């Protein structure tokens, strides 16, 4: 059993990403040293100091408590390299320049602790190439660790090994990132842009192309590709603005520079509208303009034909909105058969996503589960591409995609892999089943990880088709009403699941979800924290319970209670004063 413990972390690079990774570490009470170059003027730690101060102004806030910024120890490469010897984990997060990263590795290598894990937060550079400059003693402890921006809020962390990385290193790092940082881990192969950015950016490029094909404006596309499609509310073009159009262009260039033999290579061309915006300095939200521009309280969108900004606010057609509420099989059938341009557009981008994921599965991921998790956790999708495909009817959708490829409607003429139509996947009706998820590289179904960190989880994340019982339907039910369910797994600990809308939960805490007689035995034994009876006792019971009694709203755990207490009115309502 591994005894790896992270007592202190060094983050190399105080740019936006490095500083935010450091912030999330102190959020989780992990001591951190933030390094950067010595400042040319003033105090040598000036670059780091300025970056740490800047954390307090960023939105969304990278720090749970702004004053925790003082817990980040500032350092520079000229004076403080010896501090690296105190660190169990070193995360490099400097600019995406291979030459700069290699030079930094040569500089820090002699100062590293002999047991320390060293990881690069690159978003797409080759981890194997980065490792080549390292001494042989460090190579087994080197890997990639790709946080998604903003790291406090995005669940996904991709871990990437090299041929020389020891397996225990990734096991230890996955346990730390999951347990202490609250992240969801996917292991990716060392291919350009790894999994999420590879599939996600290819999908954004396809969306831009199909939007032009069907003559749709950016605001309409964002309404179609946001919550209505089960994706992040920012849609496509607003997401690009938030990420930064220059950042997006860099990820695209990685595809262009490294995937010349990819059957989808033609679709990696930088869209002219993106080139034009970058040339004009309209880099998105950080520059005040991109595909969108805010003027006062008004949101404007780019009109590429007129090369100016016009009022935004376009919405999906009502009939398309109704189609998107249908079950998956009916939904995709209606989209494909519709004559409505918006419906045709949606079928096109979904078809492109299915096609791309299937063709590249063997190269980029160990299993289809990893692709679906990466897109859910990294791009805010409710279902990954393989999950939606399977839910809509595997072979039917596969034949529709095949017909479009043969008709020249797809982004590439590459055929779907044979495993789509033949063998275990076809006979099981999809890539996910209770035994595991399909691995195109190994030609078999692969079970989820059995690391101890997951064995401790009663209800770990799962995918459609895996046959896992949902938490709200598990255990022995003790009580249920329209607002809550009380149940137990072992007859010892009672679990309260609140099913009311989040906005109603705080109000509901004072209303009494549960009947007195039912909860009294658990209250007396200290096994159930009762938040619904006396306002003054709610938080104190949690704070001073004789045993640890964590509680969280799924997907909204970090800072839920703290956020509630920030409001004086809410604090008064909860605490009675």
XYZ file of C-alpha atoms in Angstrom, residues 79-482:
404
model
C 16.705 32.878 -4.623
C 14.463 30.039 -3.552
C 15.168 26.883 -5.555
C 16.186 25.122 -2.334
C 12.544 25.322 -1.188
C 11.672 22.740 -3.852
C 13.381 20.148 -1.672
C 10.555 20.568 0.874
C 7.825 19.749 -1.670
C 6.234 16.369 -2.304
C 4.514 17.524 -5.488
C 5.766 20.048 -8.057
C 3.275 21.308 -10.672
C 4.695 23.217 -13.635
C 2.202 25.690 -15.129
C 4.208 28.162 -17.220
C 3.314 29.302 -20.746
C 2.719 26.677 -23.439
C 6.215 26.866 -24.941
C 8.109 23.593 -25.187
C 11.508 25.345 -25.129
C 10.640 27.366 -22.012
C 9.393 24.323 -20.167
C 12.462 22.248 -21.018
C 14.803 25.034 -19.887
C 12.920 25.316 -16.581
C 13.135 21.552 -15.989
C 16.901 21.634 -16.414
C 17.091 24.473 -13.896
C 14.964 22.888 -11.169
C 15.997 19.226 -11.492
C 18.962 19.375 -9.046
C 16.781 20.947 -6.336
C 13.909 18.444 -6.367
C 13.316 16.075 -3.469
C 14.220 12.464 -4.340
C 10.626 11.298 -3.771
C 8.745 14.258 -5.290
C 6.236 13.803 -8.101
C 6.767 16.310 -10.915
C 3.835 17.111 -13.221
C 3.224 19.491 -16.105
C -0.102 21.307 -16.403
C 0.252 21.603 -20.172
C -3.048 21.609 -22.036
C -1.754 19.607 -24.972
C 2.025 19.409 -25.417
C 3.638 15.974 -25.497
C 4.369 14.769 -21.978
C 6.904 12.290 -23.331
C 8.855 15.036 -25.135
C 8.785 17.175 -22.007
C 10.276 14.306 -19.991
C 13.259 13.782 -22.286
C 15.345 16.538 -20.693
C 14.894 15.171 -17.174
C 17.481 12.965 -15.426
C 16.707 9.237 -15.386
C 16.082 9.443 -11.642
C 13.171 11.870 -12.164
C 11.557 10.409 -15.308
C 9.675 7.655 -13.393
C 8.118 10.395 -11.214
C 7.094 12.691 -14.089
C 3.645 12.914 -15.695
C 1.034 15.335 -17.015
C -1.676 16.851 -14.830
C -4.152 18.960 -16.799
C -6.486 21.091 -14.689
C -9.384 22.757 -16.455
C -9.962 26.487 -16.126
C -11.099 27.762 -13.657
C -9.534 25.012 -11.513
C -11.608 25.736 -8.408
C -14.847 25.093 -10.278
C -14.093 22.647 -13.086
C -14.238 19.022 -11.983
C -11.961 17.494 -14.605
C -8.283 16.735 -14.135
C -6.549 14.674 -16.838
C -3.531 12.594 -15.824
C -1.110 11.562 -18.555
C 1.794 9.135 -18.244
C 4.925 8.671 -20.329
C 6.503 5.308 -21.233
C 8.795 5.734 -18.212
C 6.237 6.903 -15.627
C 5.806 4.425 -12.772
C 2.202 3.283 -12.370
C 2.209 4.000 -8.631
C 2.940 7.666 -9.370
C -0.330 8.107 -11.240
C -2.155 6.029 -8.610
C -0.814 8.260 -5.828
C -1.567 11.441 -7.729
C -5.098 10.313 -8.611
C -5.804 9.534 -4.948
C -4.518 12.958 -3.855
C -6.363 14.941 -6.522
C -9.612 13.074 -5.833
C -9.494 12.982 -2.040
C -7.919 16.312 -1.163
C -8.715 18.558 -4.126
C -12.198 17.179 -4.830
C -11.523 16.593 -8.529
C -12.703 13.971 -10.995
C -9.843 12.212 -12.755
C -9.589 10.815 -16.266
C -6.398 9.158 -17.479
C -5.573 10.239 -21.006
C -3.095 8.989 -23.551
C -0.187 11.225 -24.532
C -1.738 12.537 -27.739
C -2.193 16.187 -28.822
C -4.647 18.018 -26.519
C -5.332 14.719 -24.671
C -9.068 13.812 -24.489
C -11.333 16.703 -23.504
C -9.670 19.453 -25.534
C -9.136 17.093 -28.467
C -12.812 16.149 -28.710
C -14.155 19.457 -27.391
C -12.212 21.809 -29.667
C -12.879 19.571 -32.675
C -16.550 19.861 -31.741
C -16.379 23.654 -31.475
C -14.726 23.863 -34.894
C -17.443 21.615 -36.314
C -20.100 23.828 -34.707
C -18.618 26.967 -36.294
C -18.571 25.261 -39.705
C -22.105 23.865 -39.453
C -23.435 27.225 -38.195
C -22.085 28.854 -41.360
C -23.515 26.043 -43.495
C -27.019 26.539 -42.102
C -26.818 30.335 -41.817
C -27.286 30.590 -38.051
C -26.224 33.550 -35.922
C -23.973 33.128 -32.892
C -26.669 33.899 -30.316
C -29.068 31.375 -31.839
C -26.321 28.738 -31.912
C -25.534 29.374 -28.242
C -29.192 28.997 -27.312
C -29.317 25.731 -29.264
C -26.053 24.314 -27.914
C -26.523 25.345 -24.282
C -28.938 23.964 -21.718
C -31.457 22.929 -24.367
C -28.908 20.425 -25.660
C -27.841 19.323 -22.178
C -24.610 21.285 -22.261
C -23.091 24.275 -20.446
C -25.396 27.312 -20.468
C -22.729 29.396 -22.230
C -23.189 27.386 -25.422
C -20.401 27.489 -28.002
C -19.391 31.032 -28.901
C -19.856 32.448 -25.408
C -17.670 29.605 -24.108
C -14.998 30.541 -26.650
C -15.093 34.150 -25.446
C -14.728 33.062 -21.812
C -11.843 30.698 -22.577
C -10.108 33.348 -24.702
C -9.954 33.280 -28.481
C -6.154 33.320 -28.433
C -6.162 30.314 -26.106
C -8.587 28.515 -28.383
C -6.384 29.328 -31.389
C -3.363 27.880 -29.556
C -5.183 24.596 -28.934
C -6.235 24.507 -32.603
C -2.624 25.094 -33.670
C -1.538 22.096 -31.591
C -3.933 19.987 -33.668
C -2.642 21.507 -36.899
C 1.025 21.021 -35.999
C 0.765 17.432 -34.804
C -2.067 15.701 -36.651
C -1.230 15.975 -40.315
C -2.348 12.386 -40.972
C -5.647 12.733 -39.110
C -8.640 11.975 -41.387
C -10.322 15.053 -39.880
C -7.294 17.298 -40.493
C -9.148 19.575 -42.946
C -11.633 20.457 -40.201
C -8.800 21.788 -37.999
C -8.328 24.875 -40.173
C -8.613 28.091 -38.164
C -11.983 29.683 -39.033
C -11.548 33.042 -40.846
C -13.844 34.761 -38.334
C -11.595 33.600 -35.477
C -8.474 34.793 -37.289
C -10.106 38.171 -37.911
C -11.110 38.669 -34.292
C -7.661 37.756 -33.002
C -6.008 40.089 -35.516
C -8.278 42.900 -34.294
C -7.357 42.181 -30.665
C -10.909 41.036 -29.868
C -9.783 38.059 -27.775
C -13.050 37.493 -25.941
C -14.196 38.394 -22.452
C -10.756 39.438 -21.188
C -10.469 41.997 -24.032
C -14.045 43.242 -23.762
C -15.000 41.899 -27.179
C -14.983 38.673 -29.155
C -17.963 36.926 -30.659
C -19.894 39.067 -28.174
C -19.407 42.580 -26.812
C -20.994 44.206 -23.783
C -21.881 47.882 -24.135
C -23.312 49.212 -20.897
C -26.009 46.714 -19.972
C -26.522 45.568 -23.561
C -25.054 42.393 -25.046
C -24.145 42.634 -28.718
C -23.078 39.866 -31.081
C -20.731 39.985 -34.026
C -22.296 40.154 -37.474
C -19.498 38.629 -39.573
C -21.000 39.806 -42.860
C -21.131 43.445 -41.772
C -18.046 43.206 -39.535
C -19.789 45.047 -36.720
C -21.773 44.286 -33.554
C -25.555 44.125 -33.471
C -28.047 43.433 -30.644
C -27.990 39.808 -29.452
C -30.846 37.779 -28.055
C -31.745 35.361 -30.857
C -33.404 32.164 -29.647
C -34.081 28.658 -30.878
C -37.299 28.084 -32.810
C -40.103 26.837 -30.594
C -40.521 23.637 -32.602
C -36.833 22.804 -32.154
C -37.116 23.448 -28.443
C -39.971 20.944 -28.276
C -37.939 18.355 -30.199
C -35.068 18.691 -27.733
C -37.379 17.697 -24.871
C -38.146 14.315 -26.475
C -36.450 11.045 -25.414
C -33.066 10.493 -27.119
C -34.219 8.066 -29.852
C -37.172 10.208 -30.891
C -35.157 13.410 -30.521
C -32.382 12.380 -32.914
C -34.842 10.945 -35.436
C -36.854 14.165 -35.513
C -33.741 16.335 -35.805
C -32.400 14.267 -38.701
C -35.681 14.222 -40.613
C -36.644 17.858 -40.008
C -36.406 20.507 -42.738
C -35.844 23.216 -40.128
C -32.280 24.630 -40.496
C -31.785 24.716 -36.729
C -32.805 21.068 -36.384
C -30.561 20.093 -39.327
C -27.703 21.986 -37.696
C -28.155 20.109 -34.422
C -28.223 16.725 -36.112
C -25.071 17.683 -38.022
C -23.038 18.603 -34.931
C -24.214 15.510 -33.047
C -23.386 13.285 -36.029
C -19.959 14.933 -36.259
C -19.366 14.290 -32.548
C -20.329 10.611 -32.785
C -18.178 10.153 -35.894
C -15.125 11.888 -34.417
C -15.269 10.099 -31.060
C -15.599 6.659 -32.636
C -12.773 7.137 -35.155
C -10.341 8.443 -32.512
C -11.293 6.352 -29.478
C -8.460 3.822 -29.821
C -5.804 6.551 -30.036
C -6.840 9.018 -27.337
C -8.415 7.040 -24.488
C -8.305 3.694 -22.757
C -12.090 3.385 -22.907
C -15.268 5.086 -24.069
C -16.060 5.814 -20.425
C -13.030 8.116 -20.258
C -14.254 10.092 -23.276
C -17.748 10.516 -21.838
C -16.439 11.515 -18.401
C -13.980 13.995 -19.933
C -16.733 15.736 -21.890
C -19.100 15.791 -18.916
C -16.545 17.080 -16.416
C -14.524 19.309 -18.756
C -17.214 20.761 -21.047
C -20.312 20.652 -18.860
C -22.257 18.069 -20.858
C -25.017 16.076 -19.155
C -24.099 13.083 -21.325
C -20.946 12.306 -23.234
C -21.124 11.508 -26.969
C -21.100 7.726 -26.501
C -23.762 7.881 -23.783
C -26.157 9.875 -25.981
C -25.466 7.625 -28.962
C -26.211 4.509 -26.913
C -29.338 6.021 -25.309
C -30.728 6.867 -28.756
C -30.246 3.338 -30.148
C -26.710 2.258 -31.036
C -27.107 0.554 -34.407
C -29.822 2.898 -35.676
C -27.691 5.972 -35.020
C -24.604 4.210 -36.395
C -26.417 3.555 -39.674
C -27.582 7.170 -39.896
C -23.987 8.357 -39.418
C -22.768 5.829 -42.005
C -25.332 7.073 -44.535
C -24.240 10.685 -44.025
C -20.558 9.775 -44.414
C -21.285 7.989 -47.686
C -23.409 10.931 -48.873
C -20.535 13.355 -48.278
C -22.333 15.249 -45.506
C -19.823 14.482 -42.735
C -16.611 16.337 -41.906
C -14.507 13.380 -43.072
C -14.998 10.422 -45.377
C -13.317 8.131 -42.819
C -15.668 5.190 -42.166
C -16.851 4.291 -38.704
C -14.623 1.554 -37.162
C -15.767 -2.030 -37.671
C -16.334 -2.513 -33.914
C -19.279 -0.116 -34.167
C -21.264 -2.603 -36.292
C -19.759 -5.968 -35.397
C -18.904 -7.929 -32.277
C -19.549 -7.190 -28.589
C -20.505 -3.499 -28.935
C -23.193 -4.182 -31.528
C -24.533 -7.210 -29.663
C -24.711 -5.313 -26.361
C -26.321 -2.269 -27.947
C -23.521 0.147 -27.125
C -20.138 0.774 -25.557
C -21.264 0.783 -21.923
C -22.518 -2.242 -20.005
C -22.372 -3.462 -16.371
C -19.072 -5.282 -16.964
C -17.354 -2.119 -18.170
C -16.921 0.218 -21.141
C -15.521 -0.560 -24.564
C -11.819 -0.145 -25.175
C -11.114 0.067 -28.889
C -7.383 -0.243 -28.193
C -7.803 -3.540 -26.290
C -10.918 -4.777 -28.145
C -12.782 -5.586 -24.922
C -14.921 -4.035 -22.202
C -12.792 -2.438 -19.467
C -14.004 -2.223 -15.860
C -13.721 1.030 -13.878
C -10.675 1.681 -11.710
C -10.439 -0.302 -8.480
C -8.115 2.105 -6.663
C -8.855 2.323 -2.912
C -10.008 5.928 -3.310
C -12.975 4.659 -5.349
C -13.666 1.583 -3.247
C -14.486 3.949 -0.391
C -17.198 5.630 -2.470
C -20.638 4.081 -2.103
C -21.909 5.862 -5.220
C -19.143 6.702 -7.642
C -19.784 8.437 -10.948
C -21.150 6.147 -13.632
C -22.230 6.222 -17.258
C -25.476 5.430 -19.028
C -25.711 1.697 -19.663
C -23.488 0.641 -16.756
C -26.521 -0.613 -14.834
C -25.609 1.177 -11.608
C -28.443 1.795 -9.153
C -29.066 5.505 -8.610
C -28.404 6.760 -5.061
C -31.947 8.081 -4.658
C -33.277 4.575 -5.331
C -30.808 2.734 -3.116
C -30.908 1.383 0.407
C -33.851 0.919 2.734
C -36.300 3.788 2.627
C -37.380 5.161 6.006
C -39.438 8.125 4.856
C -40.302 10.054 1.693
C -42.347 13.095 0.751
C -42.265 15.615 -2.098
